[in-house]
Amino acid sequence: MNSDAATRAAPASAPADSCVMVIFGASGDLAKRKLIPALYNLARDKLLSQQFAVVGFATRDYTTETFRSHLDEAMEAHEAGSSGNALWAWLRQRIYYVSGSLQDPAAYQRLEAQIGEAAKAHGTSNNHFYYLAVAPQFIGEIVRELGNAGLTREENGQWRRVNIEKPFGRDLESARALNVEIRKTLDERQIYRIDHYLGKETVQNLMVFRFGNSIFEPIWNRSYIDHVQITASETLGVEQRGGYYETSGTLRDMVPNHLFQLVSLTAMEPPISFAADSVRDEQTKVLNAIQIPTPEEVLTRAVRGQYGEGTVDGQRLPAYRSEPNVAPNSTTDTFVALKLGLDNWRWADVPFYLRTGKRMAKRVTEIVIQFKRAPFMLFRKAGVESLTTNQLVIRIQPDEGISLRFGTKVPGPTMQQAPVEMDFSYADYFGAAPSTGYERLLYDCMIGDQTLFQRADMVEAGWSIIQPVLDVWHALAPRSFPNYAAGSWGPKKSDDLLARDGHEWRRNGT
Ligand code: BG6
């Protein structure tokens, strides 16, 4: 396929509002690996205001100068040579640091003073946004302290916004409680709940693909689609995150947030506009249409797994229970497969199968739209035994693209049929632009566009669907963990889940 530069979407061109970004947990990994490099990329694309500053806040004992040096290293890892270039110098001198405890009201006063100084030095308006890159248990408290310090008050046309990273709560009850807590201080329009999946180009493209083309939407329904598969498999294990993972597990970590974003964007009705609430209303309707499983259904429609030892490329990989900070008899799930049904006219009786896990055979996130078989076997008498079914695969990562499978006649004197694929690859068309996946999310927060952020009701709807699964799994300890080898496609029961319906997971070249 040829690249057609003329049809490429132009990047948004207006710089965002002038503001101060305050990063809570600034000494952590997220700031260094994603947030600061994302700001750098935005500055390179002229999407940051010239009147901009960053204030980092954390307990670690940095000064502004040592914090800047710590970021030099991170920038070098992001883009070789950047730590000495003019663009980084421009951003670097706008970055400040305040050290203090998240629980100490005096620290918030120091923070306020530093924000004021940075705003004055760089001529920023009184707009602030607070990025909470901290453990979830601190969120309620930080928002309360920000409120007490008057830092969330919007007056004279200035805005104050708060970004909250996932996980948002750890079940339905805690998510509801957190929403109630933060809304004592903030209005919903000030809250930007982040799901980093929505920062991915290919996820954003789902809406363009479905609603910017006329040929897919008419067949995007139960009359033509047999079932949908969504896979998000990772080859990595839990690495150094055993402590967090033991309190979470894959179901909480991936499903009510990332995977449900993919479900809702795949299944939603066309919104009436791209205004934030039009899009989010339609996404929420999908989540509300998902049948909440009964305890009995959990037993037949939800599969859990935990990886044991395995060998990949001759290398021995440890079992989950041998990972750092993991209990030797842990019952934490590292794999989940679910079968969901949607109660609406478009999707009734079309199963949505979801699977996600750590230490699987291949890293791949993709959505498979499996179309129905052609209604009858026109070529049977000519010796064609089975017809190819059409399959549309939307590859979210790592090999971003879209492919469509269809059947063709094999050249030759006899009637033989074979499946072939039309394939679009993002990299071939658009090249690979360096991106952290956070650029668009930060930019949208600075221009006040909440479309790609989760609303309170969406988060709660996500938790309500998986709550029965959490409950049943909590009540019945798994009996056969570990039940899949590191480097495999998960437990056998995951294959059985589809086999019972006469289906199988798409094989991914392994
Ligand atoms: C995070 C989870 O939200 O998403 C991680 O906490 C997971 O456990 C990660 O590895 C996956 O994100 P991505 O962008 O690599 O698919």
Short mmCIF file of C-alpha atoms and ligand atoms in Angstrom, two decimals:
data_model
loop_
_atom_site.label_atom_id
_atom_site.label_comp_id
_atom_site.label_asym_id
_atom_site.label_seq_id
_atom_site.Cartn_x
_atom_site.Cartn_y
_atom_site.Cartn_z
CA MET A 1 0.00 0.00 0.00
CA ASN A 2 1.29 3.47 -0.80
CA SER A 3 1.62 6.29 1.62
CA ASP A 4 -0.46 9.30 0.71
CA ALA A 5 0.91 12.22 2.65
CA ALA A 6 -1.88 14.51 1.49
CA THR A 7 -4.47 12.50 3.35
CA ARG A 8 -2.58 12.28 6.62
CA ALA A 9 -4.34 13.96 9.46
CA ALA A 10 -2.66 17.23 10.37
CA PRO A 11 -1.66 17.40 14.01
CA ALA A 12 -3.72 19.72 16.16
CA SER A 13 -1.93 23.00 15.74
CA ALA A 14 -2.90 25.35 18.53
CA PRO A 15 -0.75 25.31 21.63
CA ALA A 16 -2.57 24.37 24.82
CA ASP A 17 -3.57 26.95 27.46
CA SER A 18 -0.83 28.46 29.55
CA CYS A 19 -0.67 26.70 32.92
CA VAL A 20 1.37 25.11 35.69
CA MET A 21 1.40 21.32 35.83
CA VAL A 22 1.94 19.95 39.32
CA ILE A 23 3.10 16.33 39.48
CA PHE A 24 2.44 14.48 42.73
CA GLY A 25 4.81 11.51 43.02
CA ALA A 26 7.27 13.34 40.74
CA SER A 27 10.27 11.27 41.85
CA GLY A 28 8.63 8.06 40.59
CA ASP A 29 8.83 6.14 37.37
CA LEU A 30 5.84 7.57 35.60
CA ALA A 31 7.10 11.16 35.68
CA LYS A 32 10.52 10.18 34.46
CA ARG A 33 9.56 7.62 31.82
CA LYS A 34 6.35 9.09 30.47
CA LEU A 35 5.19 12.48 31.70
CA ILE A 36 8.32 14.59 31.24
CA PRO A 37 9.21 12.99 27.87
CA ALA A 38 5.58 13.55 26.79
CA LEU A 39 5.85 17.24 27.67
CA TYR A 40 9.09 17.39 25.69
CA ASN A 41 7.36 15.83 22.66
CA LEU A 42 4.48 18.31 23.00
CA ALA A 43 6.98 21.19 23.14
CA ARG A 44 8.69 19.84 20.01
CA ASP A 45 5.33 19.82 18.21
CA LYS A 46 4.64 23.37 19.46
CA LEU A 47 1.63 22.18 21.42
CA LEU A 48 2.80 23.47 24.79
CA SER A 49 2.19 27.06 25.68
CA GLN A 50 5.27 29.28 25.91
CA GLN A 51 3.85 30.25 29.31
CA PHE A 52 4.20 26.89 30.99
CA ALA A 53 5.90 25.44 34.06
CA VAL A 54 6.05 22.17 35.99
CA VAL A 55 6.26 21.74 39.74
CA GLY A 56 7.21 18.27 40.95
CA PHE A 57 6.11 17.25 44.45
CA ALA A 58 7.20 14.13 46.33
CA THR A 59 8.68 12.99 49.62
CA ARG A 60 12.11 12.27 48.12
CA ASP A 61 14.76 14.71 49.12
CA TYR A 62 15.48 16.42 45.79
CA THR A 63 16.04 20.12 45.25
CA THR A 64 14.97 21.76 42.02
CA GLU A 65 18.53 21.43 40.72
CA THR A 66 19.00 17.75 41.63
CA PHE A 67 15.55 16.95 40.29
CA ARG A 68 16.47 18.55 36.97
CA SER A 69 19.68 16.51 36.81
CA HIS A 70 17.73 13.33 37.58
CA LEU A 71 15.48 14.17 34.62
CA ASP A 72 18.49 14.80 32.34
CA GLU A 73 19.26 11.10 32.57
CA ALA A 74 15.68 10.14 31.89
CA MET A 75 15.55 12.38 28.83
CA GLU A 76 18.72 10.84 27.49
CA ALA A 77 17.10 7.42 27.81
CA HIS A 78 14.02 8.74 26.00
CA GLU A 79 15.94 10.36 23.13
CA ALA A 80 19.70 10.18 22.80
CA GLY A 81 21.28 13.62 22.70
CA SER A 82 18.20 15.38 24.09
CA SER A 83 19.74 16.21 27.46
CA GLY A 84 22.00 18.76 25.75
CA ASN A 85 19.63 20.27 23.23
CA ALA A 86 17.86 23.63 23.23
CA LEU A 87 14.37 22.19 23.47
CA TRP A 88 15.16 20.30 26.67
CA ALA A 89 16.98 23.37 28.02
CA TRP A 90 13.77 25.35 27.46
CA LEU A 91 11.62 22.82 29.28
CA ARG A 92 14.19 22.04 31.97
CA GLN A 93 14.37 25.59 33.26
CA ARG A 94 10.60 25.52 33.74
CA ILE A 95 10.73 22.52 36.08
CA TYR A 96 10.77 22.97 39.87
CA TYR A 97 10.61 20.62 42.82
CA VAL A 98 9.08 20.73 46.27
CA SER A 99 9.86 18.00 48.75
CA GLY A 100 7.30 17.19 51.41
CA SER A 101 4.87 14.69 52.83
CA LEU A 102 1.53 14.23 51.13
CA GLN A 103 -0.09 14.36 54.57
CA ASP A 104 1.51 17.57 55.76
CA PRO A 105 -0.61 20.74 55.33
CA ALA A 106 2.57 22.87 55.62
CA ALA A 107 3.96 21.10 52.55
CA TYR A 108 0.89 22.25 50.59
CA GLN A 109 1.69 25.81 51.60
CA ARG A 110 5.24 25.43 50.30
CA LEU A 111 3.78 23.92 47.16
CA GLU A 112 1.43 26.85 46.73
CA ALA A 113 4.33 29.29 47.14
CA GLN A 114 6.41 27.41 44.54
CA ILE A 115 3.50 27.31 42.09
CA GLY A 116 3.13 31.07 42.54
CA GLU A 117 6.84 31.66 41.88
CA ALA A 118 6.89 29.43 38.82
CA ALA A 119 3.75 31.12 37.48
CA LYS A 120 5.39 34.52 37.91
CA ALA A 121 8.73 33.50 36.41
CA HIS A 122 7.15 32.04 33.29
CA GLY A 123 4.18 34.33 32.96
CA THR A 124 1.64 31.51 33.25
CA SER A 125 -1.94 32.38 33.96
CA ASN A 126 -3.53 31.04 37.09
CA ASN A 127 -4.46 27.73 35.47
CA HIS A 128 -3.16 24.64 37.25
CA PHE A 129 -3.49 20.95 36.78
CA TYR A 130 -2.45 18.38 39.32
CA TYR A 131 -1.28 15.01 38.09
CA LEU A 132 -1.63 12.41 40.83
CA ALA A 133 0.97 9.76 40.01
CA VAL A 134 0.70 8.24 43.48
CA ALA A 135 -0.60 5.06 45.10
CA PRO A 136 -4.42 4.99 45.05
CA GLN A 137 -4.82 5.24 48.83
CA PHE A 138 -3.45 8.79 48.76
CA ILE A 139 -5.83 10.23 46.19
CA GLY A 140 -8.71 11.18 48.47
CA GLU A 141 -6.37 12.83 50.91
CA ILE A 142 -4.42 14.83 48.32
CA VAL A 143 -7.61 16.16 46.77
CA ARG A 144 -8.86 17.16 50.22
CA GLU A 145 -5.60 18.93 51.08
CA LEU A 146 -5.55 20.70 47.72
CA GLY A 147 -9.06 21.89 48.46
CA ASN A 148 -8.17 23.02 51.98
CA ALA A 149 -5.23 24.99 50.59
CA GLY A 150 -7.62 26.72 48.14
CA LEU A 151 -5.71 25.23 45.21
CA THR A 152 -8.73 23.73 43.46
CA ARG A 153 -10.86 26.90 43.50
CA GLU A 154 -11.68 28.24 40.04
CA GLU A 155 -12.28 32.00 39.87
CA ASN A 156 -11.87 34.77 37.33
CA GLY A 157 -11.89 32.36 34.40
CA GLN A 158 -8.92 30.31 35.62
CA TRP A 159 -9.16 26.52 35.63
CA ARG A 160 -8.01 23.90 38.12
CA ARG A 161 -8.01 20.23 37.04
CA VAL A 162 -6.93 16.95 38.59
CA ASN A 163 -5.59 13.91 36.72
CA ILE A 164 -6.05 10.60 38.49
CA GLU A 165 -4.20 7.48 37.40
CA LYS A 166 -5.73 4.03 37.58
CA PRO A 167 -6.53 1.97 39.59
CA PHE A 168 -9.56 4.03 40.58
CA GLY A 169 -10.67 2.04 43.62
CA ARG A 170 -10.20 -1.69 44.02
CA ASP A 171 -13.85 -2.73 43.69
CA LEU A 172 -17.26 -1.19 43.19
CA GLU A 173 -17.66 0.00 46.75
CA SER A 174 -14.26 1.68 47.03
CA ALA A 175 -14.62 3.32 43.60
CA ARG A 176 -17.99 4.75 44.64
CA ALA A 177 -16.56 5.96 47.93
CA LEU A 178 -13.62 7.63 46.16
CA ASN A 179 -15.96 9.37 43.73
CA VAL A 180 -18.02 10.69 46.64
CA GLU A 181 -14.88 11.80 48.45
CA ILE A 182 -13.26 13.72 45.61
CA ARG A 183 -16.51 15.33 44.56
CA LYS A 184 -16.70 17.03 47.95
CA THR A 185 -13.84 19.16 46.62
CA LEU A 186 -14.08 18.95 42.83
CA ASP A 187 -16.73 19.27 40.20
CA GLU A 188 -16.87 16.34 37.74
CA ARG A 189 -15.68 18.67 34.98
CA GLN A 190 -12.43 19.20 36.91
CA ILE A 191 -11.71 15.45 37.18
CA TYR A 192 -9.63 13.71 34.50
CA ARG A 193 -9.49 9.96 35.28
CA ILE A 194 -6.74 8.53 33.14
CA ASP A 195 -6.80 5.21 31.35
CA HIS A 196 -3.57 5.16 29.38
CA TYR A 197 -5.13 2.85 26.77
CA LEU A 198 -7.05 5.87 25.51
CA GLY A 199 -3.72 7.58 24.81
CA LYS A 200 -2.90 4.94 22.21
CA GLU A 201 -3.33 6.09 18.62
CA THR A 202 -4.81 2.76 17.60
CA VAL A 203 -7.45 2.94 20.32
CA GLN A 204 -8.40 6.46 19.29
CA ASN A 205 -8.50 5.21 15.71
CA LEU A 206 -11.30 2.79 16.57
CA MET A 207 -13.78 5.65 16.41
CA VAL A 208 -12.36 7.04 13.18
CA PHE A 209 -12.33 3.59 11.62
CA ARG A 210 -15.91 2.88 12.56
CA PHE A 211 -17.51 6.28 12.13
CA GLY A 212 -15.27 7.97 9.56
CA ASN A 213 -15.90 5.27 6.94
CA SER A 214 -19.23 4.34 5.45
CA ILE A 215 -18.66 0.68 4.66
CA PHE A 216 -18.20 -0.86 8.10
CA GLU A 217 -21.05 0.53 10.15
CA PRO A 218 -23.88 -1.13 8.15
CA ILE A 219 -22.44 -4.58 8.87
CA TRP A 220 -21.29 -3.84 12.43
CA ASN A 221 -24.02 -5.80 14.18
CA ARG A 222 -25.49 -9.18 15.08
CA SER A 223 -26.71 -9.83 11.52
CA TYR A 224 -23.16 -10.05 10.23
CA ILE A 225 -20.87 -10.50 13.20
CA ASP A 226 -20.55 -13.92 14.79
CA HIS A 227 -18.45 -12.95 17.78
CA VAL A 228 -15.74 -10.58 18.97
CA GLN A 229 -12.42 -11.49 20.61
CA ILE A 230 -10.27 -9.07 22.53
CA THR A 231 -6.80 -10.16 23.58
CA ALA A 232 -4.25 -8.21 25.62
CA SER A 233 -1.40 -10.61 26.27
CA GLU A 234 1.95 -9.69 27.72
CA THR A 235 5.19 -11.66 27.73
CA LEU A 236 6.51 -9.91 30.81
CA GLY A 237 5.82 -11.28 34.26
CA VAL A 238 5.06 -9.03 37.21
CA GLU A 239 8.68 -7.86 37.32
CA GLN A 240 9.24 -5.75 40.46
CA ARG A 241 5.52 -5.06 40.98
CA GLY A 242 4.73 -8.17 43.03
CA GLY A 243 3.72 -6.07 46.04
CA TYR A 244 1.08 -4.19 44.04
CA TYR A 245 0.03 -7.20 42.02
CA GLU A 246 -0.68 -9.28 45.10
CA THR A 247 -3.33 -6.74 46.07
CA SER A 248 -4.70 -6.49 42.57
CA GLY A 249 -4.39 -9.41 40.14
CA THR A 250 -5.04 -9.28 36.42
CA LEU A 251 -8.82 -8.96 36.63
CA ARG A 252 -8.63 -5.68 38.56
CA ASP A 253 -5.50 -4.47 36.80
CA MET A 254 -6.68 -4.81 33.21
CA VAL A 255 -10.36 -5.58 32.77
CA PRO A 256 -12.67 -2.86 34.19
CA ASN A 257 -10.41 -0.21 32.70
CA HIS A 258 -8.30 -1.06 29.62
CA LEU A 259 -10.31 -3.97 28.24
CA PHE A 260 -13.67 -2.33 28.86
CA GLN A 261 -12.45 0.74 26.97
CA LEU A 262 -11.83 -1.52 24.00
CA VAL A 263 -15.22 -3.21 24.41
CA SER A 264 -17.08 0.08 24.63
CA LEU A 265 -15.34 1.65 21.63
CA THR A 266 -15.94 -1.50 19.59
CA ALA A 267 -19.60 -1.83 20.54
CA MET A 268 -20.85 1.74 21.02
CA GLU A 269 -23.45 3.46 18.87
CA PRO A 270 -22.30 6.45 16.81
CA PRO A 271 -22.25 9.47 19.12
CA ILE A 272 -24.15 12.55 17.98
CA SER A 273 -20.93 14.58 18.13
CA PHE A 274 -17.39 14.29 19.41
CA ALA A 275 -18.23 16.37 22.44
CA ALA A 276 -16.88 14.62 25.52
CA ASP A 277 -20.24 13.71 26.99
CA SER A 278 -21.75 12.51 23.72
CA VAL A 279 -18.94 10.00 23.31
CA ARG A 280 -18.87 9.00 26.96
CA ASP A 281 -22.66 8.63 27.08
CA GLU A 282 -22.47 6.06 24.29
CA GLN A 283 -19.56 4.23 25.93
CA THR A 284 -21.43 4.13 29.20
CA LYS A 285 -24.53 2.70 27.52
CA VAL A 286 -22.42 -0.21 26.28
CA LEU A 287 -21.06 -0.88 29.76
CA ASN A 288 -24.55 -0.73 31.19
CA ALA A 289 -25.73 -3.20 28.53
CA ILE A 290 -23.17 -5.84 29.52
CA GLN A 291 -24.96 -8.62 31.38
CA ILE A 292 -23.76 -8.76 34.95
CA PRO A 293 -22.98 -12.44 35.57
CA THR A 294 -24.75 -14.39 38.27
CA PRO A 295 -22.50 -16.42 40.62
CA GLU A 296 -23.35 -19.55 38.59
CA GLU A 297 -22.42 -17.79 35.37
CA VAL A 298 -19.11 -16.71 36.85
CA LEU A 299 -18.24 -20.40 37.16
CA THR A 300 -18.85 -21.07 33.49
CA ARG A 301 -17.96 -17.76 31.84
CA ALA A 302 -14.89 -16.59 33.73
CA VAL A 303 -11.54 -18.35 33.72
CA ARG A 304 -8.64 -17.44 35.98
CA GLY A 305 -5.06 -18.49 35.75
CA GLN A 306 -1.67 -18.06 37.32
CA TYR A 307 1.60 -18.77 35.56
CA GLY A 308 3.94 -21.48 36.67
CA GLU A 309 7.49 -22.01 35.47
CA GLY A 310 8.11 -22.14 31.77
CA THR A 311 10.76 -22.03 29.11
CA VAL A 312 10.93 -19.41 26.37
CA ASP A 313 13.73 -19.47 23.79
CA GLY A 314 15.65 -21.89 25.97
CA GLN A 315 15.43 -19.56 28.95
CA ARG A 316 13.83 -20.81 32.15
CA LEU A 317 11.22 -18.40 33.50
CA PRO A 318 10.15 -18.47 37.14
CA ALA A 319 6.64 -19.17 38.36
CA TYR A 320 4.59 -16.21 39.64
CA ARG A 321 4.85 -17.61 43.17
CA SER A 322 8.66 -17.28 42.96
CA GLU A 323 8.61 -13.62 41.87
CA PRO A 324 9.83 -10.96 44.34
CA ASN A 325 7.26 -9.90 46.96
CA VAL A 326 4.83 -12.65 46.00
CA ALA A 327 3.53 -15.14 48.57
CA PRO A 328 4.72 -18.72 47.92
CA ASN A 329 1.10 -19.92 48.05
CA SER A 330 -0.39 -16.87 46.34
CA THR A 331 -3.86 -17.21 44.80
CA THR A 332 -3.53 -14.01 42.76
CA ASP A 333 -4.69 -14.25 39.15
CA THR A 334 -2.21 -13.42 36.39
CA PHE A 335 -4.59 -14.44 33.60
CA VAL A 336 -8.28 -13.87 32.97
CA ALA A 337 -10.64 -14.93 30.19
CA LEU A 338 -14.28 -13.85 30.15
CA LYS A 339 -17.29 -14.35 27.98
CA LEU A 340 -19.60 -11.35 27.99
CA GLY A 341 -22.98 -10.71 26.44
CA LEU A 342 -24.53 -7.35 25.64
CA ASP A 343 -28.24 -6.79 26.06
CA ASN A 344 -29.06 -4.48 23.19
CA TRP A 345 -30.45 -4.69 19.67
CA ARG A 346 -27.10 -4.40 17.95
CA TRP A 347 -25.29 -7.10 19.91
CA ALA A 348 -27.81 -9.54 21.42
CA ASP A 349 -26.42 -13.11 21.16
CA VAL A 350 -22.99 -11.98 19.91
CA PRO A 351 -20.43 -13.20 22.46
CA PHE A 352 -17.54 -10.91 23.36
CA TYR A 353 -14.59 -13.00 24.55
CA LEU A 354 -11.87 -11.22 26.49
CA ARG A 355 -8.52 -12.56 27.60
CA THR A 356 -5.53 -10.93 29.19
CA GLY A 357 -2.54 -12.18 31.07
CA LYS A 358 1.09 -11.92 32.03
CA ARG A 359 3.87 -14.22 30.80
CA MET A 360 2.00 -15.34 27.76
CA ALA A 361 3.39 -16.59 24.46
CA LYS A 362 3.42 -13.24 22.69
CA ARG A 363 2.86 -9.58 23.37
CA VAL A 364 -0.23 -8.58 21.47
CA THR A 365 -3.27 -6.40 21.99
CA GLU A 366 -5.90 -6.83 19.32
CA ILE A 367 -9.59 -6.88 18.58
CA VAL A 368 -10.89 -9.59 16.30
CA ILE A 369 -14.23 -9.11 14.59
CA GLN A 370 -15.28 -12.52 13.38
CA PHE A 371 -17.94 -12.32 10.68
CA LYS A 372 -20.50 -15.01 10.02
CA ARG A 373 -20.02 -17.69 7.46
CA ALA A 374 -21.56 -17.14 4.02
CA PRO A 375 -25.11 -18.50 4.16
CA PHE A 376 -24.65 -21.54 1.96
CA MET A 377 -21.91 -23.54 0.29
CA LEU A 378 -22.22 -22.53 -3.33
CA PHE A 379 -19.01 -24.31 -4.26
CA ARG A 380 -19.48 -27.58 -2.43
CA LYS A 381 -20.08 -29.58 -5.57
CA ALA A 382 -16.92 -28.07 -7.02
CA GLY A 383 -14.93 -29.65 -4.19
CA VAL A 384 -14.64 -26.70 -1.81
CA GLU A 385 -15.31 -28.17 1.61
CA SER A 386 -15.31 -25.12 3.82
CA LEU A 387 -15.48 -21.43 3.17
CA THR A 388 -13.13 -18.87 4.60
CA THR A 389 -14.85 -16.64 7.09
CA ASN A 390 -14.14 -12.95 7.04
CA GLN A 391 -12.14 -11.71 9.95
CA LEU A 392 -11.21 -8.14 10.67
CA VAL A 393 -8.28 -7.76 13.05
CA ILE A 394 -7.61 -4.40 14.64
CA ARG A 395 -4.07 -4.56 15.96
CA ILE A 396 -3.66 -2.16 18.86
CA GLN A 397 -0.03 -3.08 19.59
CA PRO A 398 2.79 -3.78 19.01
CA ASP A 399 2.44 -4.16 15.24
CA GLU A 400 -0.23 -1.47 14.88
CA GLY A 401 -2.57 -1.90 11.95
CA ILE A 402 -5.73 -3.45 10.57
CA SER A 403 -6.15 -6.52 8.42
CA LEU A 404 -9.12 -8.09 6.70
CA ARG A 405 -9.21 -11.74 5.80
CA PHE A 406 -11.28 -12.99 2.90
CA GLY A 407 -11.43 -16.06 0.67
CA THR A 408 -10.08 -16.16 -2.88
CA LYS A 409 -9.88 -18.69 -5.63
CA VAL A 410 -6.53 -20.39 -5.82
CA PRO A 411 -5.31 -19.99 -9.42
CA GLY A 412 -5.57 -23.20 -11.41
CA PRO A 413 -8.01 -25.41 -13.28
CA THR A 414 -9.79 -26.75 -10.17
CA MET A 415 -11.99 -24.78 -7.79
CA GLN A 416 -9.95 -24.30 -4.66
CA GLN A 417 -10.31 -21.61 -2.11
CA ALA A 418 -7.75 -20.03 0.22
CA PRO A 419 -7.82 -17.26 2.80
CA VAL A 420 -5.79 -14.11 2.05
CA GLU A 421 -5.35 -10.82 3.87
CA MET A 422 -5.47 -7.13 3.07
CA ASP A 423 -3.19 -5.48 5.53
CA PHE A 424 -2.70 -1.90 6.66
CA SER A 425 0.28 -1.12 8.84
CA TYR A 426 0.55 2.16 10.72
CA ALA A 427 4.33 2.18 10.51
CA ASP A 428 4.33 1.79 6.71
CA TYR A 429 1.90 4.63 6.20
CA PHE A 430 2.83 7.09 8.85
CA GLY A 431 6.30 6.08 10.05
CA ALA A 432 6.95 5.69 13.72
CA ALA A 433 6.66 9.00 15.56
CA PRO A 434 8.33 8.90 18.98
CA SER A 435 5.50 8.94 21.45
CA THR A 436 5.00 7.95 25.06
CA GLY A 437 1.23 7.58 24.68
CA TYR A 438 0.66 10.40 27.18
CA GLU A 439 1.01 13.39 24.83
CA ARG A 440 -2.59 13.52 23.71
CA LEU A 441 -3.91 12.95 27.24
CA LEU A 442 -1.84 15.78 28.73
CA TYR A 443 -2.70 18.09 25.84
CA ASP A 444 -6.42 17.33 26.16
CA CYS A 445 -6.30 18.04 29.87
CA MET A 446 -4.65 21.40 29.15
CA ILE A 447 -7.31 22.35 26.61
CA GLY A 448 -10.17 21.04 28.75
CA ASP A 449 -11.32 18.14 26.55
CA GLN A 450 -12.55 15.23 28.69
CA THR A 451 -13.48 12.89 25.82
CA LEU A 452 -10.61 10.49 26.49
CA PHE A 453 -11.04 10.47 30.25
CA GLN A 454 -13.27 8.26 32.31
CA ARG A 455 -16.36 9.72 33.89
CA ALA A 456 -17.45 8.60 37.36
CA ASP A 457 -20.35 6.53 36.02
CA MET A 458 -18.11 4.71 33.53
CA VAL A 459 -15.68 3.67 36.23
CA GLU A 460 -18.49 2.45 38.44
CA ALA A 461 -20.18 0.59 35.57
CA GLY A 462 -16.88 -1.20 34.86
CA TRP A 463 -16.52 -2.32 38.45
CA SER A 464 -20.18 -3.45 38.68
CA ILE A 465 -19.66 -5.92 35.85
CA ILE A 466 -16.66 -7.62 37.40
CA GLN A 467 -17.79 -7.37 41.03
CA PRO A 468 -19.57 -10.78 40.98
CA VAL A 469 -16.41 -12.34 39.54
CA LEU A 470 -14.31 -10.78 42.29
CA ASP A 471 -16.79 -12.04 44.88
CA VAL A 472 -16.98 -15.61 43.61
CA TRP A 473 -13.21 -15.87 43.17
CA HIS A 474 -12.69 -14.49 46.63
CA ALA A 475 -15.12 -17.01 48.13
CA LEU A 476 -13.74 -20.01 46.24
CA ALA A 477 -9.98 -20.30 46.36
CA PRO A 478 -8.49 -21.54 43.08
CA ARG A 479 -7.66 -25.22 43.33
CA SER A 480 -5.20 -25.69 40.53
CA PHE A 481 -2.84 -22.70 40.56
CA PRO A 482 -0.41 -22.46 38.86
CA ASN A 483 -2.35 -23.63 35.82
CA TYR A 484 -0.42 -22.38 32.82
CA ALA A 485 3.23 -22.41 31.91
CA ALA A 486 5.05 -19.12 31.49
CA GLY A 487 5.29 -18.51 27.75
CA SER A 488 2.03 -20.27 26.86
CA TRP A 489 -1.41 -18.97 25.84
CA GLY A 490 -2.93 -19.45 29.28
CA PRO A 491 -4.87 -22.27 30.95
CA LYS A 492 -6.66 -24.90 28.92
CA LYS A 493 -9.98 -23.72 30.32
CA SER A 494 -9.55 -20.52 28.34
CA ASP A 495 -9.57 -22.54 25.11
CA ASP A 496 -12.50 -24.58 26.41
CA LEU A 497 -14.48 -21.39 27.00
CA LEU A 498 -14.55 -20.75 23.26
CA ALA A 499 -14.55 -24.39 22.17
CA ARG A 500 -17.90 -24.88 23.93
CA ASP A 501 -19.36 -22.36 21.49
CA GLY A 502 -17.56 -23.88 18.50
CA HIS A 503 -14.94 -21.13 18.38
CA GLU A 504 -11.23 -20.77 18.99
CA TRP A 505 -8.92 -17.92 19.88
CA ARG A 506 -7.16 -16.39 16.91
CA ARG A 507 -3.69 -17.85 16.67
CA ASN A 508 -0.99 -15.26 16.59
CA GLY A 509 1.79 -16.95 14.69
CA THR A 510 3.13 -18.92 17.63
C1 BG6 B 1 -1.09 -1.17 33.28
C2 BG6 B 1 -1.07 -2.36 34.17
O1 BG6 B 1 -2.20 -0.37 33.55
O2 BG6 B 1 -1.12 -1.59 31.93
C3 BG6 B 1 0.12 -3.25 33.85
O3 BG6 B 1 -1.02 -1.96 35.53
C4 BG6 B 1 0.13 -3.61 32.39
O4 BG6 B 1 0.11 -4.42 34.64
C5 BG6 B 1 -0.01 -2.36 31.53
O5 BG6 B 1 1.35 -4.25 32.11
C6 BG6 B 1 -0.19 -2.72 30.08
O6 BG6 B 1 -0.11 -1.57 29.32
P1 BG6 B 1 0.45 -1.59 27.86
O7 BG6 B 1 0.34 -0.17 27.40
O8 BG6 B 1 1.86 -2.09 27.93
O9 BG6 B 1 -0.44 -2.53 27.11
#
